[in-house]
């Protein structure tokens, strides 16, 4: 136990140290994935205090140079020559992209040579005030330089380049100095901001002008707006009026017009006299409006609100999202972001050009075309994204850089959390050790109590019971024996058979002795006539201590007698069950624990479960019976039922016959813990059920026969009376009629009714003979082709005699195969079936065709008669083969023809049916096989 505690203590110490290491590791992870600083913050944190600048100038250092940018590369070691580099930005320091470009360029140049002297100026250009202020700033720069000339002039943005051009310094005092223009346009057309325009390819200083054109990402930002905010239907461009913003406005307007016709586009330029009205437009816009800017500074200049108040209003009141084409200060929840050109790559390209100018001097010529910068990335403000609910649209963009993310609470309080975790681990470890100590004491106390109880139990057993035992050593010799039984017969038997040596006694066989030597338990029984049990068990031993053996001698006479009586009773019960097919089971319906007889499983058509549990599946029962038993068991579990008795039917048996059993289930006992225990009894009642079903069928058949006979009498009286009445009536007319034509018609009617009576009597006699079973069907070899030709001739002749062929315009078609087929059947009855079917077809067909024929098939020969007559409805098809069924009471006929055909075909081992649609004709068919 002490070793176990030491091991657990070491494990907890290792776990504590691992948690501390993981926690300190996670602090770095939190720093990496927590709040992400904007580009501006990165510049502020890496500020270089060693540079000298004019008032209001800034130079910052960003991180390591990105070697993945091909235009930035380390220079070979060479003599350091002090250089003076002048950087002029078009805007104020609040325009972040220009400030970042200037700062990054200064930082990269300082990494090349700390001796470089870099001065940065901001023109704060605004088209509303023109280039007057910018010219004054340039004059101040000249004054500050005091006649000195910079080695390279860097301009950031079109306005700084144009201001220097208009002031004449490029061709005047700074003539001959290389000019690096970063973030410019290829050209500025006339009319932009009341400016006459400029074409950089045709300026006088073109040979020393090195330009890096920054392409305005208009399409990328419009795509971002359409994906993040698909419900936006109005885009408003807002910015200060300077050359870059005016150009961007023109590009956006054309792009929206051509690519997004459903979106309305407008622009607002903030001036000193309209600051509040612009602010009202922004605050009063709804969620379907989006604002986009080139690089707008939303400070309080010219407004009745301060910059802090404007920020507060945007933070709480703004409903419309704002997007930015260039880098912006994203410390808010309303600037969503945008696709921003890369200032770091722009600065790196400028650094590369300046390095080449310094290294190659006059040999480095300005290229014929300017370098075009297309690089950029999607920058998204996480707080604004969450505020406006735009999270779903980000999935359409790759390589998104998130800023202004929310730092987790754990990252903010990492040290406190670490100390608290260590303290909790130590606290819980101490509690664990305390409880382990208590557990050990409780375990020791429990072992002592157990030993005490065992001692008291055996002491009581030995003193109060008639226990008999003997102890032997490892050699099998008896050490001592104690015989406590008081019955003299048993005592004498024990003294007689109790061996002195286990290995040499005659009461054990050689196999028993071998088991004893191998430390196995051995039990034998001796009849004296009392039944006495001798059980030898090894007592604990090991290599250093020899084994001992204990022999326990017991009188098991009463137990043996009880087992034998139980076996006899079980045998009697099994005999009774086997002779009566009764199955009995007693089991817990939840756990399945219990027992069941073989007949119980056999009656249900199931096999005993290998696990020994009684869990009937009732798979062979009909669904209704299975559902009834399942429902009863559910109600029994809920205490809503006590017994179930029902006759249930087994199906899908191997012999193909269904089996009936009577199932009775009774609640024996129940427990809230284990559930109900039931007695389940079933026995075979198939014979009784078959007898019952047979009797019911006979009663039903007798009832049907009675109904049929009654209906037959009613129908036959009507069918006989009708033609007899016609014969009698027309016979009287024949006696008085003198007109030969009328006499011929009356004679025809009398003859037709005579034929109906003959047909009626023939059909009745045929049906009676067939249904009584007295009719003997012959087995004739019938050649079908010749028979069908005869049937066609007879049918045509019949129609001619009745004068119906011309009146009805019917064509008789016999479809006879080329091969002459033969069938063994009753030829006369076969002819009668075909004649009846053809007669019906003629009777119910006014014009068209009657087609009959046959087709050999695998299961027999298929015969058919198809007409184009009136057809039969689906409802009438169910009763058309009944006796005396006539759907047209005015048509000639007995209503027995189809019933007779059905009976004949059935006795010829065939089947008769009809396929018909009302108004589309009918097809009567039947299939016959050779009579065996």
Tab-separated table of C-alpha atoms in Angstrom, residues 638-909:
chain	number	residue	atom	x	y	z
A	638	UNK	CA	-46.546	-0.902	-15.695
A	639	UNK	CA	-48.821	-2.793	-13.286
A	640	UNK	CA	-51.890	-2.492	-15.523
A	641	UNK	CA	-52.421	-6.215	-16.320
A	642	UNK	CA	-52.172	-9.547	-14.478
A	643	UNK	CA	-52.926	-12.337	-16.985
A	644	UNK	CA	-53.202	-13.097	-20.684
A	645	UNK	CA	-54.915	-15.976	-22.518
A	646	UNK	CA	-55.394	-16.184	-26.250
A	647	UNK	CA	-55.299	-18.601	-29.169
A	648	UNK	CA	-52.382	-17.632	-31.387
A	649	UNK	CA	-51.294	-18.905	-34.792
A	650	UNK	CA	-47.773	-19.884	-35.930
A	651	UNK	CA	-46.909	-19.469	-39.608
A	652	UNK	CA	-43.926	-20.036	-41.955
A	653	UNK	CA	-43.415	-23.566	-40.603
A	654	UNK	CA	-41.176	-26.048	-42.512
A	655	UNK	CA	-44.123	-28.286	-43.450
A	656	UNK	CA	-46.032	-25.279	-44.795
A	657	UNK	CA	-48.949	-25.810	-42.392
A	658	UNK	CA	-50.015	-23.327	-39.755
A	659	UNK	CA	-50.058	-24.305	-36.094
A	660	UNK	CA	-52.373	-23.107	-33.339
A	661	UNK	CA	-51.403	-22.885	-29.669
A	662	UNK	CA	-53.185	-21.556	-26.621
A	663	UNK	CA	-50.901	-19.139	-24.772
A	664	UNK	CA	-51.565	-18.308	-21.101
A	665	UNK	CA	-49.340	-15.973	-19.081
A	666	UNK	CA	-49.898	-15.296	-15.353
A	667	UNK	CA	-48.102	-12.959	-12.959
A	668	UNK	CA	-46.377	-14.965	-10.239
A	669	UNK	CA	-44.564	-12.210	-8.339
A	670	UNK	CA	-43.143	-8.774	-8.947
A	671	UNK	CA	-40.414	-6.557	-7.553
A	672	UNK	CA	-39.658	-2.864	-7.980
A	673	UNK	CA	-35.993	-3.764	-8.523
A	674	UNK	CA	-36.013	-6.885	-10.718
A	675	UNK	CA	-39.453	-6.598	-12.319
A	676	UNK	CA	-42.306	-9.117	-12.757
A	677	UNK	CA	-41.861	-12.900	-12.834
A	678	UNK	CA	-44.464	-14.790	-14.852
A	679	UNK	CA	-45.616	-18.371	-15.403
A	680	UNK	CA	-46.037	-18.986	-19.137
A	681	UNK	CA	-48.010	-22.065	-20.287
A	682	UNK	CA	-48.719	-23.032	-23.899
A	683	UNK	CA	-50.081	-26.158	-25.557
A	684	UNK	CA	-50.913	-27.333	-29.068
A	685	UNK	CA	-54.567	-26.909	-30.067
A	686	UNK	CA	-54.060	-27.313	-33.817
A	687	UNK	CA	-56.326	-30.377	-34.123
A	688	UNK	CA	-59.149	-28.718	-32.215
A	689	UNK	CA	-58.703	-25.489	-34.149
A	690	UNK	CA	-58.695	-27.297	-37.519
A	691	UNK	CA	-61.852	-29.147	-36.516
A	692	UNK	CA	-63.451	-25.867	-35.436
A	693	UNK	CA	-62.440	-24.114	-38.667
A	694	UNK	CA	-63.666	-27.092	-40.751
A	695	UNK	CA	-67.028	-27.058	-39.023
A	696	UNK	CA	-67.324	-23.307	-39.513
A	697	UNK	CA	-66.467	-23.730	-43.200
A	698	UNK	CA	-69.050	-26.472	-43.618
A	699	UNK	CA	-71.705	-24.321	-41.975
A	700	UNK	CA	-70.749	-21.454	-44.208
A	701	UNK	CA	-70.778	-23.668	-47.318
A	702	UNK	CA	-74.171	-25.061	-46.353
A	703	UNK	CA	-75.469	-21.547	-45.912
A	704	UNK	CA	-74.045	-20.528	-49.274
A	705	UNK	CA	-75.507	-23.676	-50.898
A	706	UNK	CA	-78.897	-22.823	-49.420
A	707	UNK	CA	-78.635	-19.276	-50.738
A	708	UNK	CA	-77.467	-20.592	-54.135
A	709	UNK	CA	-80.342	-23.072	-54.369
A	710	UNK	CA	-82.855	-20.417	-53.397
A	711	UNK	CA	-81.352	-18.012	-55.874
A	712	UNK	CA	-81.221	-20.786	-58.505
A	713	UNK	CA	-84.925	-21.539	-58.130
A	714	UNK	CA	-85.806	-17.858	-58.386
A	715	UNK	CA	-83.551	-17.350	-61.392
A	716	UNK	CA	-84.508	-20.568	-63.260
A	717	UNK	CA	-88.190	-19.823	-62.876
A	718	UNK	CA	-87.614	-16.396	-64.456
A	719	UNK	CA	-85.332	-17.750	-67.194
A	720	UNK	CA	-87.801	-20.521	-68.147
A	721	UNK	CA	-90.917	-18.336	-67.910
A	722	UNK	CA	-89.554	-15.678	-70.287
A	723	UNK	CA	-88.952	-17.882	-73.407
A	724	UNK	CA	-92.085	-20.003	-72.678
A	725	UNK	CA	-94.199	-16.876	-72.560
A	726	UNK	CA	-92.729	-15.784	-75.906
A	727	UNK	CA	-93.364	-19.222	-77.468
A	728	UNK	CA	-96.991	-19.369	-76.258
A	729	UNK	CA	-97.746	-15.776	-77.248
A	730	UNK	CA	-96.237	-15.922	-80.704
A	731	UNK	CA	-97.770	-19.391	-81.340
A	732	UNK	CA	-101.250	-17.870	-80.859
A	733	UNK	CA	-100.312	-15.045	-83.228
A	734	UNK	CA	-99.147	-17.610	-85.787
A	735	UNK	CA	-102.648	-19.141	-85.926
A	736	UNK	CA	-104.288	-15.869	-86.968
A	737	UNK	CA	-101.539	-14.238	-89.044
A	738	UNK	CA	-101.981	-14.378	-92.877
A	739	UNK	CA	-98.988	-12.261	-93.994
A	740	UNK	CA	-96.162	-14.604	-95.105
A	741	UNK	CA	-93.403	-12.159	-94.040
A	742	UNK	CA	-94.843	-11.776	-90.546
A	743	UNK	CA	-95.319	-15.541	-90.316
A	744	UNK	CA	-91.585	-15.947	-91.117
A	745	UNK	CA	-90.604	-13.412	-88.391
A	746	UNK	CA	-92.897	-15.064	-85.800
A	747	UNK	CA	-91.517	-18.478	-86.684
A	748	UNK	CA	-87.934	-17.159	-86.238
A	749	UNK	CA	-88.796	-15.743	-82.795
A	750	UNK	CA	-90.407	-19.032	-81.687
A	751	UNK	CA	-87.379	-20.958	-82.976
A	752	UNK	CA	-84.921	-18.639	-81.164
A	753	UNK	CA	-86.785	-19.016	-77.854
A	754	UNK	CA	-86.845	-22.793	-78.347
A	755	UNK	CA	-83.049	-22.663	-78.739
A	756	UNK	CA	-82.780	-20.564	-75.544
A	757	UNK	CA	-84.811	-23.177	-73.624
A	758	UNK	CA	-82.681	-25.996	-75.020
A	759	UNK	CA	-79.472	-24.129	-74.161
A	760	UNK	CA	-80.816	-23.378	-70.674
A	761	UNK	CA	-81.684	-27.008	-69.955
A	762	UNK	CA	-78.374	-28.254	-71.406
A	763	UNK	CA	-76.389	-25.791	-69.289
A	764	UNK	CA	-78.337	-26.658	-66.139
A	765	UNK	CA	-77.789	-30.368	-66.691
A	766	UNK	CA	-74.084	-29.850	-67.457
A	767	UNK	CA	-73.517	-27.708	-64.358
A	768	UNK	CA	-75.437	-30.174	-62.188
A	769	UNK	CA	-73.405	-33.128	-63.454
A	770	UNK	CA	-70.070	-31.332	-63.074
A	771	UNK	CA	-70.793	-29.892	-59.603
A	772	UNK	CA	-72.093	-33.245	-58.338
A	773	UNK	CA	-68.869	-34.953	-59.371
A	774	UNK	CA	-70.713	-37.575	-61.412
A	775	UNK	CA	-69.488	-36.295	-64.741
A	776	UNK	CA	-66.555	-38.220	-66.201
A	777	UNK	CA	-64.166	-36.091	-68.232
A	778	UNK	CA	-62.463	-37.854	-71.128
A	779	UNK	CA	-58.814	-37.548	-72.134
A	780	UNK	CA	-58.629	-36.802	-75.841
A	781	UNK	CA	-55.615	-35.827	-77.881
A	782	UNK	CA	-56.789	-32.586	-79.481
A	783	UNK	CA	-54.972	-31.044	-82.454
A	784	UNK	CA	-55.555	-27.363	-81.939
A	785	UNK	CA	-54.957	-25.873	-85.416
A	786	UNK	CA	-57.655	-27.941	-87.098
A	787	UNK	CA	-60.058	-27.417	-84.192
A	788	UNK	CA	-59.644	-23.634	-84.343
A	789	UNK	CA	-60.310	-23.580	-88.103
A	790	UNK	CA	-63.534	-25.482	-87.465
A	791	UNK	CA	-64.464	-23.015	-84.696
A	792	UNK	CA	-63.979	-20.085	-87.083
A	793	UNK	CA	-66.192	-21.718	-89.727
A	794	UNK	CA	-68.869	-22.569	-87.152
A	795	UNK	CA	-68.835	-19.033	-85.747
A	796	UNK	CA	-69.226	-17.441	-89.181
A	797	UNK	CA	-72.002	-19.906	-90.047
A	798	UNK	CA	-73.762	-19.178	-86.761
A	799	UNK	CA	-73.701	-15.447	-87.481
A	800	UNK	CA	-75.009	-15.983	-91.019
A	801	UNK	CA	-77.900	-18.095	-89.738
A	802	UNK	CA	-78.773	-15.365	-87.233
A	803	UNK	CA	-78.378	-12.704	-89.931
A	804	UNK	CA	-76.041	-10.723	-87.683
A	805	UNK	CA	-72.819	-10.712	-89.614
A	806	UNK	CA	-74.064	-8.163	-92.181
A	807	UNK	CA	-76.098	-6.162	-89.675
A	808	UNK	CA	-73.271	-5.926	-87.147
A	809	UNK	CA	-70.319	-5.789	-89.548
A	810	UNK	CA	-68.127	-8.125	-87.463
A	811	UNK	CA	-64.899	-9.689	-88.724
A	812	UNK	CA	-63.842	-13.057	-87.255
A	813	UNK	CA	-60.048	-13.499	-86.928
A	814	UNK	CA	-58.368	-16.751	-85.865
A	815	UNK	CA	-54.726	-16.369	-84.746
A	816	UNK	CA	-53.292	-19.853	-85.222
A	817	UNK	CA	-49.526	-20.596	-84.808
A	818	UNK	CA	-47.673	-22.177	-87.722
A	819	UNK	CA	-46.708	-25.201	-85.619
A	820	UNK	CA	-49.620	-27.557	-84.999
A	821	UNK	CA	-49.839	-28.010	-81.183
A	822	UNK	CA	-51.589	-30.863	-79.392
A	823	UNK	CA	-53.183	-30.973	-75.931
A	824	UNK	CA	-54.662	-33.884	-73.952
A	825	UNK	CA	-58.062	-32.754	-72.617
A	826	UNK	CA	-61.828	-33.333	-72.888
A	827	UNK	CA	-62.493	-32.222	-76.494
A	828	UNK	CA	-66.284	-31.852	-76.213
A	829	UNK	CA	-66.112	-29.645	-73.102
A	830	UNK	CA	-63.182	-27.683	-74.554
A	831	UNK	CA	-65.319	-26.968	-77.669
A	832	UNK	CA	-68.241	-25.942	-75.460
A	833	UNK	CA	-66.044	-23.415	-73.576
A	834	UNK	CA	-64.754	-21.893	-76.816
A	835	UNK	CA	-68.256	-21.787	-78.409
A	836	UNK	CA	-69.733	-20.096	-75.329
A	837	UNK	CA	-66.962	-17.486	-75.253
A	838	UNK	CA	-67.304	-16.804	-79.006
A	839	UNK	CA	-71.113	-16.624	-78.693
A	840	UNK	CA	-70.784	-14.040	-75.897
A	841	UNK	CA	-68.333	-12.036	-78.000
A	842	UNK	CA	-70.781	-11.958	-80.944
A	843	UNK	CA	-73.670	-11.039	-78.664
A	844	UNK	CA	-71.964	-7.969	-77.135
A	845	UNK	CA	-70.076	-6.706	-80.201
A	846	UNK	CA	-71.864	-4.423	-82.690
A	847	UNK	CA	-68.979	-3.846	-85.071
A	848	UNK	CA	-65.236	-4.371	-85.254
A	849	UNK	CA	-63.404	-7.667	-84.799
A	850	UNK	CA	-63.543	-10.854	-82.760
A	851	UNK	CA	-60.080	-12.398	-82.443
A	852	UNK	CA	-59.461	-15.815	-80.920
A	853	UNK	CA	-56.427	-18.091	-80.779
A	854	UNK	CA	-53.872	-19.721	-78.518
A	855	UNK	CA	-50.202	-19.385	-77.459
A	856	UNK	CA	-48.041	-22.164	-75.950
A	857	UNK	CA	-46.414	-21.133	-72.641
A	858	UNK	CA	-44.214	-22.771	-69.980
A	859	UNK	CA	-47.127	-23.392	-67.589
A	860	UNK	CA	-49.569	-24.638	-70.282
A	861	UNK	CA	-51.389	-23.301	-73.358
A	862	UNK	CA	-52.933	-19.838	-73.210
A	863	UNK	CA	-56.344	-19.564	-75.017
A	864	UNK	CA	-58.141	-16.272	-75.583
A	865	UNK	CA	-61.201	-14.667	-77.198
A	866	UNK	CA	-60.858	-10.913	-77.731
A	867	UNK	CA	-63.618	-8.587	-78.955
A	868	UNK	CA	-64.091	-4.857	-79.551
A	869	UNK	CA	-67.522	-4.752	-77.901
A	870	UNK	CA	-68.960	-2.747	-75.006
A	871	UNK	CA	-66.546	-4.038	-72.378
A	872	UNK	CA	-67.162	-4.780	-68.679
A	873	UNK	CA	-66.685	-2.443	-65.709
A	874	UNK	CA	-64.283	-3.423	-62.885
A	875	UNK	CA	-67.200	-3.834	-60.448
A	876	UNK	CA	-69.100	-6.178	-62.768
A	877	UNK	CA	-66.006	-8.291	-63.453
A	878	UNK	CA	-66.150	-9.569	-59.837
A	879	UNK	CA	-69.534	-11.292	-60.398
A	880	UNK	CA	-69.605	-12.033	-64.131
A	881	UNK	CA	-68.866	-15.759	-63.578
A	882	UNK	CA	-71.764	-16.199	-61.095
A	883	UNK	CA	-74.803	-18.174	-62.178
A	884	UNK	CA	-77.646	-16.252	-63.867
A	885	UNK	CA	-75.661	-13.002	-63.890
A	886	UNK	CA	-76.872	-10.823	-66.797
A	887	UNK	CA	-75.825	-7.149	-67.068
A	888	UNK	CA	-78.189	-6.498	-69.965
A	889	UNK	CA	-81.649	-7.792	-69.019
A	890	UNK	CA	-82.902	-7.228	-72.607
A	891	UNK	CA	-80.237	-9.411	-74.262
A	892	UNK	CA	-80.912	-13.038	-75.165
A	893	UNK	CA	-79.199	-15.635	-72.998
A	894	UNK	CA	-79.504	-17.657	-69.794
A	895	UNK	CA	-76.709	-16.145	-67.663
A	896	UNK	CA	-75.211	-19.653	-67.187
A	897	UNK	CA	-72.696	-19.738	-70.052
A	898	UNK	CA	-69.726	-18.122	-68.269
A	899	UNK	CA	-70.465	-19.966	-65.011
A	900	UNK	CA	-70.453	-23.260	-66.952
A	901	UNK	CA	-67.167	-22.270	-68.663
A	902	UNK	CA	-65.587	-21.489	-65.275
A	903	UNK	CA	-66.670	-24.872	-63.876
A	904	UNK	CA	-65.450	-26.802	-66.940
A	905	UNK	CA	-62.039	-25.071	-67.006
A	906	UNK	CA	-61.598	-25.672	-63.271
A	907	UNK	CA	-62.267	-29.416	-63.702
A	908	UNK	CA	-59.816	-29.454	-66.629
A	909	UNK	CA	-57.086	-28.230	-64.200
